[in-house]
PDB file of C-alpha atoms in Angstrom:
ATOM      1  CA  UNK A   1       7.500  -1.829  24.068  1.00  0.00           C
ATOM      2  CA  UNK A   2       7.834   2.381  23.875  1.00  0.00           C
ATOM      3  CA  UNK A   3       6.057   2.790  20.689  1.00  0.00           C
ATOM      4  CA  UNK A   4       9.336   4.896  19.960  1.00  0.00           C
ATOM      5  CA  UNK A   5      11.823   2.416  20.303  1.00  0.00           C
ATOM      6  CA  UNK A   6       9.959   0.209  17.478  1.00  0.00           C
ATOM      7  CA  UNK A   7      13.031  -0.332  14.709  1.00  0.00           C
ATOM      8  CA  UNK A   8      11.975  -3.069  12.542  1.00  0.00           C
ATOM      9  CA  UNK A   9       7.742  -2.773  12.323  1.00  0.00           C
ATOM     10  CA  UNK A  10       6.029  -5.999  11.646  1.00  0.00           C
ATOM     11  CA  UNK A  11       9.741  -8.007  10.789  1.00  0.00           C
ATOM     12  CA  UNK A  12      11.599  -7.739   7.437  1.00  0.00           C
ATOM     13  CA  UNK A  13      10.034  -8.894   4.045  1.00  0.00           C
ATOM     14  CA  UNK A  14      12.479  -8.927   0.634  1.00  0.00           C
ATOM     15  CA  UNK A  15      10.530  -6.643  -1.821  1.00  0.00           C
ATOM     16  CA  UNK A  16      11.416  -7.971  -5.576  1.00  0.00           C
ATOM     17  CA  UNK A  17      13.982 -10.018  -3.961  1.00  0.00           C
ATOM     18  CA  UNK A  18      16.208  -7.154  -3.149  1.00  0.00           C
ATOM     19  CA  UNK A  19      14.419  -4.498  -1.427  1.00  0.00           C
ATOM     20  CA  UNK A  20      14.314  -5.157   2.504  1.00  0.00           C
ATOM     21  CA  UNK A  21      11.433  -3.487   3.780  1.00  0.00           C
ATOM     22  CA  UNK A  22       9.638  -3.262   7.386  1.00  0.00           C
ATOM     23  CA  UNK A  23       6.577  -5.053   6.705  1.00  0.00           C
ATOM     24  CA  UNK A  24       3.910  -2.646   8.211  1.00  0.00           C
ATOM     25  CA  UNK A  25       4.102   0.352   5.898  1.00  0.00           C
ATOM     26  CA  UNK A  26       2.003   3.255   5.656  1.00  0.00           C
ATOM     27  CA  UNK A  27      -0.828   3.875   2.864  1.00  0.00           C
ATOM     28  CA  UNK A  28      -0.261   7.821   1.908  1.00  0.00           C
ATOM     29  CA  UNK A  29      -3.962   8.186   0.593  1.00  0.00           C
ATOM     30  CA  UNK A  30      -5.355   9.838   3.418  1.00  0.00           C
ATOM     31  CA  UNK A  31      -3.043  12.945   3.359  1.00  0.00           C
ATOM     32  CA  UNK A  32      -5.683  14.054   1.211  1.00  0.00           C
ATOM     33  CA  UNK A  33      -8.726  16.312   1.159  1.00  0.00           C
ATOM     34  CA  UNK A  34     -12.051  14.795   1.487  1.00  0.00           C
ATOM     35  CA  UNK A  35     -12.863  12.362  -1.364  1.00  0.00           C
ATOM     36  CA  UNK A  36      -9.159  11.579  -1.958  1.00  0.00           C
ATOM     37  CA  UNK A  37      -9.178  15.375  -3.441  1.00  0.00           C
ATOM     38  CA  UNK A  38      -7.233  18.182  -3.414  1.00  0.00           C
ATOM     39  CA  UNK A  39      -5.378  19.385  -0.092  1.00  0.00           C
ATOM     40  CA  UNK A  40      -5.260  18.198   3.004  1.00  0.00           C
ATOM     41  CA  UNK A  41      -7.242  20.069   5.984  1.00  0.00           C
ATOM     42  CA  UNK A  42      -3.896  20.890   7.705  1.00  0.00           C
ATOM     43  CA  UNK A  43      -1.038  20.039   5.620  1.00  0.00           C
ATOM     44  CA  UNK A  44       1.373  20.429   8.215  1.00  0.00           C
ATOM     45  CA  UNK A  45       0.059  17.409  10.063  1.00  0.00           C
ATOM     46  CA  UNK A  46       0.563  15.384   7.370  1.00  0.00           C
ATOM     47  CA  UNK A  47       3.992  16.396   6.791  1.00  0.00           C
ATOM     48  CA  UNK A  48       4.752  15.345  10.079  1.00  0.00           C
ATOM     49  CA  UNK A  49       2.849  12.187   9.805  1.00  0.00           C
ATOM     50  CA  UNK A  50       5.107  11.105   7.179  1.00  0.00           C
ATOM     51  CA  UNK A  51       8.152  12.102   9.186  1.00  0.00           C
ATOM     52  CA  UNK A  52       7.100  10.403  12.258  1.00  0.00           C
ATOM     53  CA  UNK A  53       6.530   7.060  10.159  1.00  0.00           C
ATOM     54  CA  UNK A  54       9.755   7.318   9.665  1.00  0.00           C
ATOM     55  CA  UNK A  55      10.609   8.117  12.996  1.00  0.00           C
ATOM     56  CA  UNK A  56       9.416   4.676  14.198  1.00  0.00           C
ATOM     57  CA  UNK A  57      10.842   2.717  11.646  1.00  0.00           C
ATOM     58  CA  UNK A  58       8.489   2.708   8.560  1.00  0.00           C
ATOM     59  CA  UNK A  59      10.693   2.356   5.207  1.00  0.00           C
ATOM     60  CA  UNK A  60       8.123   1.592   3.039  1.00  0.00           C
ATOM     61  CA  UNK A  61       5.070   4.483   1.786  1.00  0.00           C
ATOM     62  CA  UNK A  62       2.477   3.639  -0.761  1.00  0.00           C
ATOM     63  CA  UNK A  63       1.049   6.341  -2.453  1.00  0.00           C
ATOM     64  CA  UNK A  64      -0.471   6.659  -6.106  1.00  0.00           C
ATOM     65  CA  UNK A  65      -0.356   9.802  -8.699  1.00  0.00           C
ATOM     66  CA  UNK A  66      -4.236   9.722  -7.756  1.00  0.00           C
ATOM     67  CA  UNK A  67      -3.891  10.654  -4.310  1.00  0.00           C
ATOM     68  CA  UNK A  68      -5.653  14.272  -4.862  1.00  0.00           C
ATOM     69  CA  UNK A  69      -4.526  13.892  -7.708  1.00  0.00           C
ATOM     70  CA  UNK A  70      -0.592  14.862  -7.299  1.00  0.00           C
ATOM     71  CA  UNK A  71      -1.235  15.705  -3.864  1.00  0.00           C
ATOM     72  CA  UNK A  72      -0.148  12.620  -1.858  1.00  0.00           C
ATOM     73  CA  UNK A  73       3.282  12.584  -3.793  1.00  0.00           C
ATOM     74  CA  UNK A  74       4.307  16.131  -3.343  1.00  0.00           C
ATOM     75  CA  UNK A  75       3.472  16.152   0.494  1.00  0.00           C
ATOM     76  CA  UNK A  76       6.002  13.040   0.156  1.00  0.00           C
ATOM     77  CA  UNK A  77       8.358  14.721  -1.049  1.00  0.00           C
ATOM     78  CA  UNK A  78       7.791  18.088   1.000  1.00  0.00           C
ATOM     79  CA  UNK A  79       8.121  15.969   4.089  1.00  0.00           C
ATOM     80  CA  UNK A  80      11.376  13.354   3.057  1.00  0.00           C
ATOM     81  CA  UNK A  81      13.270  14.313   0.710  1.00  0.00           C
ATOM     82  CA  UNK A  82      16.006  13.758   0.076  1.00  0.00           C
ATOM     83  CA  UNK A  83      15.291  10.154   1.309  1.00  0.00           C
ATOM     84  CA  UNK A  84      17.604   7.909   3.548  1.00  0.00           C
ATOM     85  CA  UNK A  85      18.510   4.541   1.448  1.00  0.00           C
ATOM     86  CA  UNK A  86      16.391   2.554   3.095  1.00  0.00           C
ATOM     87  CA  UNK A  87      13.219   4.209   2.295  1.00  0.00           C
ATOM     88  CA  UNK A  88      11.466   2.364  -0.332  1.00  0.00           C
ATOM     89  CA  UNK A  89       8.570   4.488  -1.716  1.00  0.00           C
ATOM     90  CA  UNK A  90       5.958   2.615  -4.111  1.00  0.00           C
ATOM     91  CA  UNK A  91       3.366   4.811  -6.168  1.00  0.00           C
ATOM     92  CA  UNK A  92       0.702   3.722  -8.859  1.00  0.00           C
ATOM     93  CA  UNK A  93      -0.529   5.058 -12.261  1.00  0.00           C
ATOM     94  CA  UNK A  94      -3.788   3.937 -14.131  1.00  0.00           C
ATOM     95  CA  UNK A  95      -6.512   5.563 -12.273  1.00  0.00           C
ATOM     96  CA  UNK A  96      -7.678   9.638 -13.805  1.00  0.00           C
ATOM     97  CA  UNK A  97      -9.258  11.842 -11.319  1.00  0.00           C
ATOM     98  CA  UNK A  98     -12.238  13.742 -12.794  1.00  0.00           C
ATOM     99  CA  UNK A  99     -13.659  15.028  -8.824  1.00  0.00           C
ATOM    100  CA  UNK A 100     -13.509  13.572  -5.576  1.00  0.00           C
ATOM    101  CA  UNK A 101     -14.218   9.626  -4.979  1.00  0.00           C
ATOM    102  CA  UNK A 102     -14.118   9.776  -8.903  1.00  0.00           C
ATOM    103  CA  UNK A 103     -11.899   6.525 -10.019  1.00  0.00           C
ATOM    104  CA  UNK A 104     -11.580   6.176 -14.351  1.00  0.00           C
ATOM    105  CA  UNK A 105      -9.311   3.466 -15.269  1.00  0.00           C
ATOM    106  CA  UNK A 106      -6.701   4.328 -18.321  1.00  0.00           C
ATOM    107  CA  UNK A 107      -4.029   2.180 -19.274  1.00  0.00           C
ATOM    108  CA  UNK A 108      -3.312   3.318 -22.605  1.00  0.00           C
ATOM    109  CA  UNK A 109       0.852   2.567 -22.797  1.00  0.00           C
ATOM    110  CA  UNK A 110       1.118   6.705 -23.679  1.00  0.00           C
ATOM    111  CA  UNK A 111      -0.613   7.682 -20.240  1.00  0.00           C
ATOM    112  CA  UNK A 112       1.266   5.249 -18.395  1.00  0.00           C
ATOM    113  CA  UNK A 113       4.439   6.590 -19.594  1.00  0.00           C
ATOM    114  CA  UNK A 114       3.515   9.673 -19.043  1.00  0.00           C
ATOM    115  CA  UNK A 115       2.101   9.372 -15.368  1.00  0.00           C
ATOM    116  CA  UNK A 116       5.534   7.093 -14.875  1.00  0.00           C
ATOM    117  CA  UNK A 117       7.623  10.289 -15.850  1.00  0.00           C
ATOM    118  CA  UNK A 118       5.310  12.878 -13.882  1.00  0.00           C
ATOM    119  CA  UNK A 119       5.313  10.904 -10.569  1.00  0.00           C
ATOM    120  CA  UNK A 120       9.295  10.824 -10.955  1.00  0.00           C
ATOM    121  CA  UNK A 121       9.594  14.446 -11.303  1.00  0.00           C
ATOM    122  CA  UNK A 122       7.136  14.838  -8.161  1.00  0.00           C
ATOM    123  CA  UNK A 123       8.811  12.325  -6.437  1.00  0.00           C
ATOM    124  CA  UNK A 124      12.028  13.687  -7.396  1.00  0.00           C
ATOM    125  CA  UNK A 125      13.363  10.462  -7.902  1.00  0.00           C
ATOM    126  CA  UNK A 126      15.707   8.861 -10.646  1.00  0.00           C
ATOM    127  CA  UNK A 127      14.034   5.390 -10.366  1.00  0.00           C
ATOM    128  CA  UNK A 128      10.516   4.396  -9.057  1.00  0.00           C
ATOM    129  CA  UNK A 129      11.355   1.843  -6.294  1.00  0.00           C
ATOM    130  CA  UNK A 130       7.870   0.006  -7.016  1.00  0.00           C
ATOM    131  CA  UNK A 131       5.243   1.310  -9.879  1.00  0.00           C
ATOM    132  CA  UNK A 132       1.425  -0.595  -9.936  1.00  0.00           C
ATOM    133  CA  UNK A 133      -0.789  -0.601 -12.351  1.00  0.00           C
ATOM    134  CA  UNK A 134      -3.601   1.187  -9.992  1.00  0.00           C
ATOM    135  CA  UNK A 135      -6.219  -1.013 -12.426  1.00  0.00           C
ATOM    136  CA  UNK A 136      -6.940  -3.084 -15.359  1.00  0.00           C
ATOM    137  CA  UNK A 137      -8.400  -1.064 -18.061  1.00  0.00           C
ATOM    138  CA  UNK A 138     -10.441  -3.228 -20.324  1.00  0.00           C
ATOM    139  CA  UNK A 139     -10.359  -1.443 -23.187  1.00  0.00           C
ATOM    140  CA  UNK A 140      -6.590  -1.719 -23.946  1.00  0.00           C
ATOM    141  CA  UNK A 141      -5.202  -4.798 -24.059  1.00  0.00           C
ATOM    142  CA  UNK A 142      -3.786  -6.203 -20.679  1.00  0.00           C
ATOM    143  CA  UNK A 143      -0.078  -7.157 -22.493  1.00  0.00           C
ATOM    144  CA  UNK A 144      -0.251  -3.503 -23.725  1.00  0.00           C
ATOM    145  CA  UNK A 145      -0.290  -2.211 -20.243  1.00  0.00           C
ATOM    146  CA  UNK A 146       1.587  -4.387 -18.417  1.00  0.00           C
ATOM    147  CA  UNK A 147       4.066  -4.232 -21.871  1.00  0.00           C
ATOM    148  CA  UNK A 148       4.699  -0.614 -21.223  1.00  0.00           C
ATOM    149  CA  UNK A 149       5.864  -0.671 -17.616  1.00  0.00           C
ATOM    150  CA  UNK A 150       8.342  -3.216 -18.788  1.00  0.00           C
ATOM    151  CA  UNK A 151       9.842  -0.974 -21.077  1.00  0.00           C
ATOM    152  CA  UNK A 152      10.166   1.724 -18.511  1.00  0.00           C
ATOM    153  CA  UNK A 153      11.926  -0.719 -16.178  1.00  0.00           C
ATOM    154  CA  UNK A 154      14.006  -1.629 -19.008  1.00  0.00           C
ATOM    155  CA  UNK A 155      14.861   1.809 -19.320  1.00  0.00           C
ATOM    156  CA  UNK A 156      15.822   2.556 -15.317  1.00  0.00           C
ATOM    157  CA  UNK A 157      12.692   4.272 -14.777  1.00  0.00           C
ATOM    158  CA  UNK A 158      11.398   1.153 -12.671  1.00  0.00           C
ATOM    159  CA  UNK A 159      13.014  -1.206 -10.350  1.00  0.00           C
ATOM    160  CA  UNK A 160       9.796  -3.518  -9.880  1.00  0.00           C
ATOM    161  CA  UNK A 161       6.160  -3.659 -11.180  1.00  0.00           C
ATOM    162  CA  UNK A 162       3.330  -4.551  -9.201  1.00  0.00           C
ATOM    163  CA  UNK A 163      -0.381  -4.960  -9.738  1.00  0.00           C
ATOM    164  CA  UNK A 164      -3.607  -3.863  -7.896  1.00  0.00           C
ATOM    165  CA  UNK A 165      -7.147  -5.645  -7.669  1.00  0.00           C
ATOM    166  CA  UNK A 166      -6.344  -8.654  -9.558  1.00  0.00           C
ATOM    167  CA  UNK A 167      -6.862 -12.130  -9.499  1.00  0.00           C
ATOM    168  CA  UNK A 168      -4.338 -15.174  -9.695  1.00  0.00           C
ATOM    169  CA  UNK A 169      -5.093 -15.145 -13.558  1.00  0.00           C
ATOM    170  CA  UNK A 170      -3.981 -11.867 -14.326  1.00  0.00           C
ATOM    171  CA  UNK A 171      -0.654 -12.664 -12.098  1.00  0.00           C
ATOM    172  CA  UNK A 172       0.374 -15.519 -13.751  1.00  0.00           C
ATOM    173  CA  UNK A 173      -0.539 -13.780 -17.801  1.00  0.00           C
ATOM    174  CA  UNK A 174       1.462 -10.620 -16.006  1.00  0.00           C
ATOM    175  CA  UNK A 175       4.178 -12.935 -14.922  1.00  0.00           C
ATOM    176  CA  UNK A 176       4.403 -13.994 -18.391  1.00  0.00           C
ATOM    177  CA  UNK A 177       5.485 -10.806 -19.675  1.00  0.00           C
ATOM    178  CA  UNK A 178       7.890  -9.738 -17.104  1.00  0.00           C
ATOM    179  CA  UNK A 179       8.617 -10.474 -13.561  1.00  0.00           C
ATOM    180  CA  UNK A 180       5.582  -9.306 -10.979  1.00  0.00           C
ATOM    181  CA  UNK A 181       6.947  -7.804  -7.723  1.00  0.00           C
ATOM    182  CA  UNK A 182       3.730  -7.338  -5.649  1.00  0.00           C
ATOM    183  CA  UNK A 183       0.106  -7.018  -5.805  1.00  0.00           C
ATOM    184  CA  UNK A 184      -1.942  -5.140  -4.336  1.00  0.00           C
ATOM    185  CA  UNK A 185      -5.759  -6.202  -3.368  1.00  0.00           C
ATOM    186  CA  UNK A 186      -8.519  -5.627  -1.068  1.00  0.00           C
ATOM    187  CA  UNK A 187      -8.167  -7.674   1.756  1.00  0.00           C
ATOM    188  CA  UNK A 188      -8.595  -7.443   6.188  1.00  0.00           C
ATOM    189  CA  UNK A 189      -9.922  -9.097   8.640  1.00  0.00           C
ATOM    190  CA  UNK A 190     -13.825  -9.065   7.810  1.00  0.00           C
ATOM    191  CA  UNK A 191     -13.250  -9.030   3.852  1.00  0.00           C
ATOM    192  CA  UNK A 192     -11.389 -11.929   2.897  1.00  0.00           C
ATOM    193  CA  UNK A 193     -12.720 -12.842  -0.843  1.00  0.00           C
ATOM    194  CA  UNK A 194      -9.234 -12.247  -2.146  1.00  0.00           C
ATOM    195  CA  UNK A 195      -7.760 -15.133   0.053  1.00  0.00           C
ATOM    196  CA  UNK A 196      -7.045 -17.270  -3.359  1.00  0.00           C
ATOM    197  CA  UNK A 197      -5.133 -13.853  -4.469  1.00  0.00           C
ATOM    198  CA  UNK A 198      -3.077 -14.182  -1.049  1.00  0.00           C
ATOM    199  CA  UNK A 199      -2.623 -17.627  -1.280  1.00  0.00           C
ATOM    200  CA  UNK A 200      -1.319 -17.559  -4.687  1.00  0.00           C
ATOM    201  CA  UNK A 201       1.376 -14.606  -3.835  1.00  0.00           C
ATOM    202  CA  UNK A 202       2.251 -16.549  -0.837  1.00  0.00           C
ATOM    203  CA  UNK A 203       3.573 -19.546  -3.004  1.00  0.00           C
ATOM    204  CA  UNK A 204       5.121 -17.649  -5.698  1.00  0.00           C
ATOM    205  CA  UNK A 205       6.894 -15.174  -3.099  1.00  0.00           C
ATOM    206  CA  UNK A 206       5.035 -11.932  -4.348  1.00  0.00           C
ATOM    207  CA  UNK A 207       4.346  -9.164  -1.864  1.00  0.00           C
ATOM    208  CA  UNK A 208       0.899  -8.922  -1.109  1.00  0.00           C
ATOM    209  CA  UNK A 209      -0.299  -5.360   0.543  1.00  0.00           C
ATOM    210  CA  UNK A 210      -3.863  -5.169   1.553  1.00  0.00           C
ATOM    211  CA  UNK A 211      -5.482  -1.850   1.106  1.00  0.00           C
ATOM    212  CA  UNK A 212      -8.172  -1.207   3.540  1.00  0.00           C
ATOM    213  CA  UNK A 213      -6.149  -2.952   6.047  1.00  0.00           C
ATOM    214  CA  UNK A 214      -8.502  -1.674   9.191  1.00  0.00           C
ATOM    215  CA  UNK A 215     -11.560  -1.413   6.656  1.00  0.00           C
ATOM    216  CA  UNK A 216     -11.519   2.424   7.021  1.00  0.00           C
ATOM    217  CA  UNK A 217     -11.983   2.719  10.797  1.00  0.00           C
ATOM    218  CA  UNK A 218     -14.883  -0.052  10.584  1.00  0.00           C
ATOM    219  CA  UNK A 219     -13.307  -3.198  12.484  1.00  0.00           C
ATOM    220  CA  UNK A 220     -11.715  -0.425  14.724  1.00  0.00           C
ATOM    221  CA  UNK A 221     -15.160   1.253  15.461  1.00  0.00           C
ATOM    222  CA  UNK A 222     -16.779   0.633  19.184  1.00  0.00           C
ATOM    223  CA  UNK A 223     -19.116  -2.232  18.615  1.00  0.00           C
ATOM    224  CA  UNK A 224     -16.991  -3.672  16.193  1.00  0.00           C
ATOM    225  CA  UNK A 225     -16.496  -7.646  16.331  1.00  0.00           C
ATOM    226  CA  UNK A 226     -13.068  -7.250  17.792  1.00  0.00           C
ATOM    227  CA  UNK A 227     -14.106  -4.695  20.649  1.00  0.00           C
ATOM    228  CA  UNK A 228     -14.267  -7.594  23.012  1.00  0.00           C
ATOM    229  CA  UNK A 229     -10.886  -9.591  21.746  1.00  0.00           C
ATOM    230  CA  UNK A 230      -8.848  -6.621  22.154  1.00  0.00           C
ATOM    231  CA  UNK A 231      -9.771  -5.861  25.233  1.00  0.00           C
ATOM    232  CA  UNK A 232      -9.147  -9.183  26.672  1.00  0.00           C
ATOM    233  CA  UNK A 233      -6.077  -8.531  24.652  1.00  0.00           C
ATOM    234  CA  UNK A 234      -4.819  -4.984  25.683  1.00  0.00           C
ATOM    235  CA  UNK A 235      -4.876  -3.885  22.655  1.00  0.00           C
ATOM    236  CA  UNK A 236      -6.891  -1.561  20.132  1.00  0.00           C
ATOM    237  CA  UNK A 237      -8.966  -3.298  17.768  1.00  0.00           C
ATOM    238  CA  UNK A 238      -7.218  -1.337  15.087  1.00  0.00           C
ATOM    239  CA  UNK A 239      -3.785  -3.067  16.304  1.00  0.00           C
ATOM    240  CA  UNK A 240      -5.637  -6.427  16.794  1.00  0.00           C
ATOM    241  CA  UNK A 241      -6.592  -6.295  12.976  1.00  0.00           C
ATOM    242  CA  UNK A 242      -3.478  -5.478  12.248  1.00  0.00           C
ATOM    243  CA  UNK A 243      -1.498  -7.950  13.637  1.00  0.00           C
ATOM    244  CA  UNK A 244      -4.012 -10.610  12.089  1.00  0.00           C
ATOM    245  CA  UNK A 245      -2.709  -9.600   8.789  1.00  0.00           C
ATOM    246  CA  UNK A 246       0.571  -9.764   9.919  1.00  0.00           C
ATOM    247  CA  UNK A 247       0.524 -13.150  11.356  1.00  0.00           C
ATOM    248  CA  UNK A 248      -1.701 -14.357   8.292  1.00  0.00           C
ATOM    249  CA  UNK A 249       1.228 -14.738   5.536  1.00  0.00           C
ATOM    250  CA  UNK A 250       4.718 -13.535   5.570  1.00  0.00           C
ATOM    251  CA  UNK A 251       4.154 -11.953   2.262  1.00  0.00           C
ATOM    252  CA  UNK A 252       1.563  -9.796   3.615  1.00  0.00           C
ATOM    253  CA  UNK A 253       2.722  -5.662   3.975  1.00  0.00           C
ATOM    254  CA  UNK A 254      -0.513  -3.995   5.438  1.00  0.00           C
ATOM    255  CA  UNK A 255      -0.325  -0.139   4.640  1.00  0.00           C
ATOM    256  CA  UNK A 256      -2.601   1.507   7.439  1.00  0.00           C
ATOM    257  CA  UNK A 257      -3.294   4.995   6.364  1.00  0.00           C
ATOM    258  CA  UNK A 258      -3.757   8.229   8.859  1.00  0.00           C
ATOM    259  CA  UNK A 259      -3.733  11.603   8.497  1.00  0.00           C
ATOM    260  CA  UNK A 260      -3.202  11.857  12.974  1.00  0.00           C
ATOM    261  CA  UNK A 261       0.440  11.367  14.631  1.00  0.00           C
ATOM    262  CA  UNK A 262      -1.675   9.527  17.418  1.00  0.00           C
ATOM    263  CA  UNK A 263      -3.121   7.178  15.221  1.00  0.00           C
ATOM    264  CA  UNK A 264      -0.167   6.847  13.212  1.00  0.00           C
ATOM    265  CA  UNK A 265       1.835   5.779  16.459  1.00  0.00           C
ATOM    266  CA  UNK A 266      -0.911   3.157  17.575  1.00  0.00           C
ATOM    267  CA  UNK A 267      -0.636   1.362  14.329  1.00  0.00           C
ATOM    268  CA  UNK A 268       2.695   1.018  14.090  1.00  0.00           C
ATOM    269  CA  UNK A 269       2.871  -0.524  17.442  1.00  0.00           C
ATOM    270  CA  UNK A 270       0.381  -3.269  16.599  1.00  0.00           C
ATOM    271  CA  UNK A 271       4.179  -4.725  14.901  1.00  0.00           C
ATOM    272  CA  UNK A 272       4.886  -5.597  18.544  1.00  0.00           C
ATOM    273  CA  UNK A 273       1.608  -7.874  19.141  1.00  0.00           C
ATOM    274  CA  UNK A 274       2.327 -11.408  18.703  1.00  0.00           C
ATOM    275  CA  UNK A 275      -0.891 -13.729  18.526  1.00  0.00           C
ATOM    276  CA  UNK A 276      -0.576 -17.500  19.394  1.00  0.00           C
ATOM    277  CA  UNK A 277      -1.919 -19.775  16.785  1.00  0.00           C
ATOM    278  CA  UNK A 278      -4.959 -20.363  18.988  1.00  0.00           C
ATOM    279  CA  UNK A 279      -5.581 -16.154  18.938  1.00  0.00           C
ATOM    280  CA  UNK A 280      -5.327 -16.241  15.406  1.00  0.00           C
ATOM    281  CA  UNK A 281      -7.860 -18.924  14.715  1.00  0.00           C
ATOM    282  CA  UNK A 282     -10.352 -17.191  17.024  1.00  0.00           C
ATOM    283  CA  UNK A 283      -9.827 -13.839  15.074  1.00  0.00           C
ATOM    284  CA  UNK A 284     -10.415 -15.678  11.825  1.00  0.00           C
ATOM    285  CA  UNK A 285     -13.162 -17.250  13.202  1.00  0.00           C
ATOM    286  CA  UNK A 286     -14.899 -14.206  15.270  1.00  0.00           C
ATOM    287  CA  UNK A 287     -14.928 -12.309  11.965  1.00  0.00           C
ATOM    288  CA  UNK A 288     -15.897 -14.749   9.423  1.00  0.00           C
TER     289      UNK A 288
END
């Protein structure tokens, strides 16, 4: 299929129970400068690479107020706004930025609020569609945290909450508090330590996005262990790793990240690869 003509990437998954989103997104970190800081090398690409995700179909962006910092959001909203109704944006707060590849946790209630309230006014949105705690920070209490986004969705400033690198513990004590939309964990094709995690939001119906859905480039690399499957494929390893995440739970909403049109447009298409259950247990295998 015309890369062009691609509608509905990857099939339809119910975010929250109400959100209908195209299940191969796009990860907004990489609309960055080098390090995840400060601008982009050519800002106009990645305004278009936002508009051409849209283009083909992508409705749902995940970015984070730590994207530069501020950066990813306000090239969001540079490129989209105002946004068509179907375009679900998700960002994150709970990670400060003190210089590039820098990563603090903070989840003091105060600093969530206030990161909740500064990502809206980038965003310019009334009401984050989906807000994650970027991390668990240790040295506040975990019902403190998770506490605090519940009174911002309580207020309208939140329609779900979602988590990020966590394990099935921390779901279910989350889940306790207030109803968990999503999580999102490290997880592809050659790292696979959070398959419990997957498992777990498979049965209870949670969204679970991968970050690092291509490992940065590495399983698309030549030489890579799927160089000689995607050939015999006709495919790109990139799209062949892909579509292994796709086919691996329903649940699953892989957010490849680019900062290239070209790119951009290959990974989208890997929606329209459809592995046989045979394919898929070779892939598992090949990169296990």
């Amino acid at each position: 299929m015309d890369v062009a003509t691609t509608k509905t990437p990857g099939g339809v998954f119910e975010l929250g129970g109400d959100l209908p989103v195209h299940r191969l997104g796009y990860g907004a970190m990489q609309i960055t400068g080098k390090g995840i800081w400060g601008e982009p090398k050519d800002r106009k690409e990645a305004v278009a690479v936002l508009r051409r995700a849209v283009e083909l179909g992508v409705n749902f962006i995940d970015t984070a107020d730590s994207y530069g910092p501020y950066v990813s959001e306000e090239i969001i909203r540079e490129a989209l706004h105002p946004y068509s109704e179907d375009l679900v944006i998700a960002t994150k707060g709970g990670l400060v930025r003190t210089g590039p590849d820098q990563w603090i946790p903070v989840g003091r209630p105060a600093y969530l609020r206030q990161e909740v309230e500064m990502s809206l006014r980038r965003l310019g949105q009334e009401r984050i569609d989906l807000y994650q705690l970027h991390r668990v920070d240790r040295e506040v209490p975990f019902e403190d945290q998770i506490g605090e986004l519940k009174k911002l969705r309580d207020e309208g400033k939140i329609r779900h909450i979602g988590l990020s690198e966590v394990d099935a513990s921390q779901i279910e004590a989350a889940s306790a508090i207030t109803e968990i939309a999503s999580v999102q964990n490290l997880f592809n094709l050659a790292d696979r330590h959070h398959e419990a995690v997957l498992d777990h939001a498979t049965e209870q119906g949670i969204a679970f996005i991968p970050w690092f859905p291509i490992a940065t480039g590495e399983l698309a690399k030549p030489g890579s262990v799927l160089e000689q499957a995607a050939k015999e494929h006709g495919s790109s390893p990139a799209q062949l790793a892909l579509a292994w995440l796709l086919r691996r739970s329903p649940v699953v909403l892989p957010i490849p990240g680019t900062s290239s049109v070209a790119h951009l447009e290959e990974n989208v298409a890997a929606a329209d690869i459809t592995l046989t259950d045979t394919e898929f247990d070779q892939l598992t295998a090949l990169a296990s």
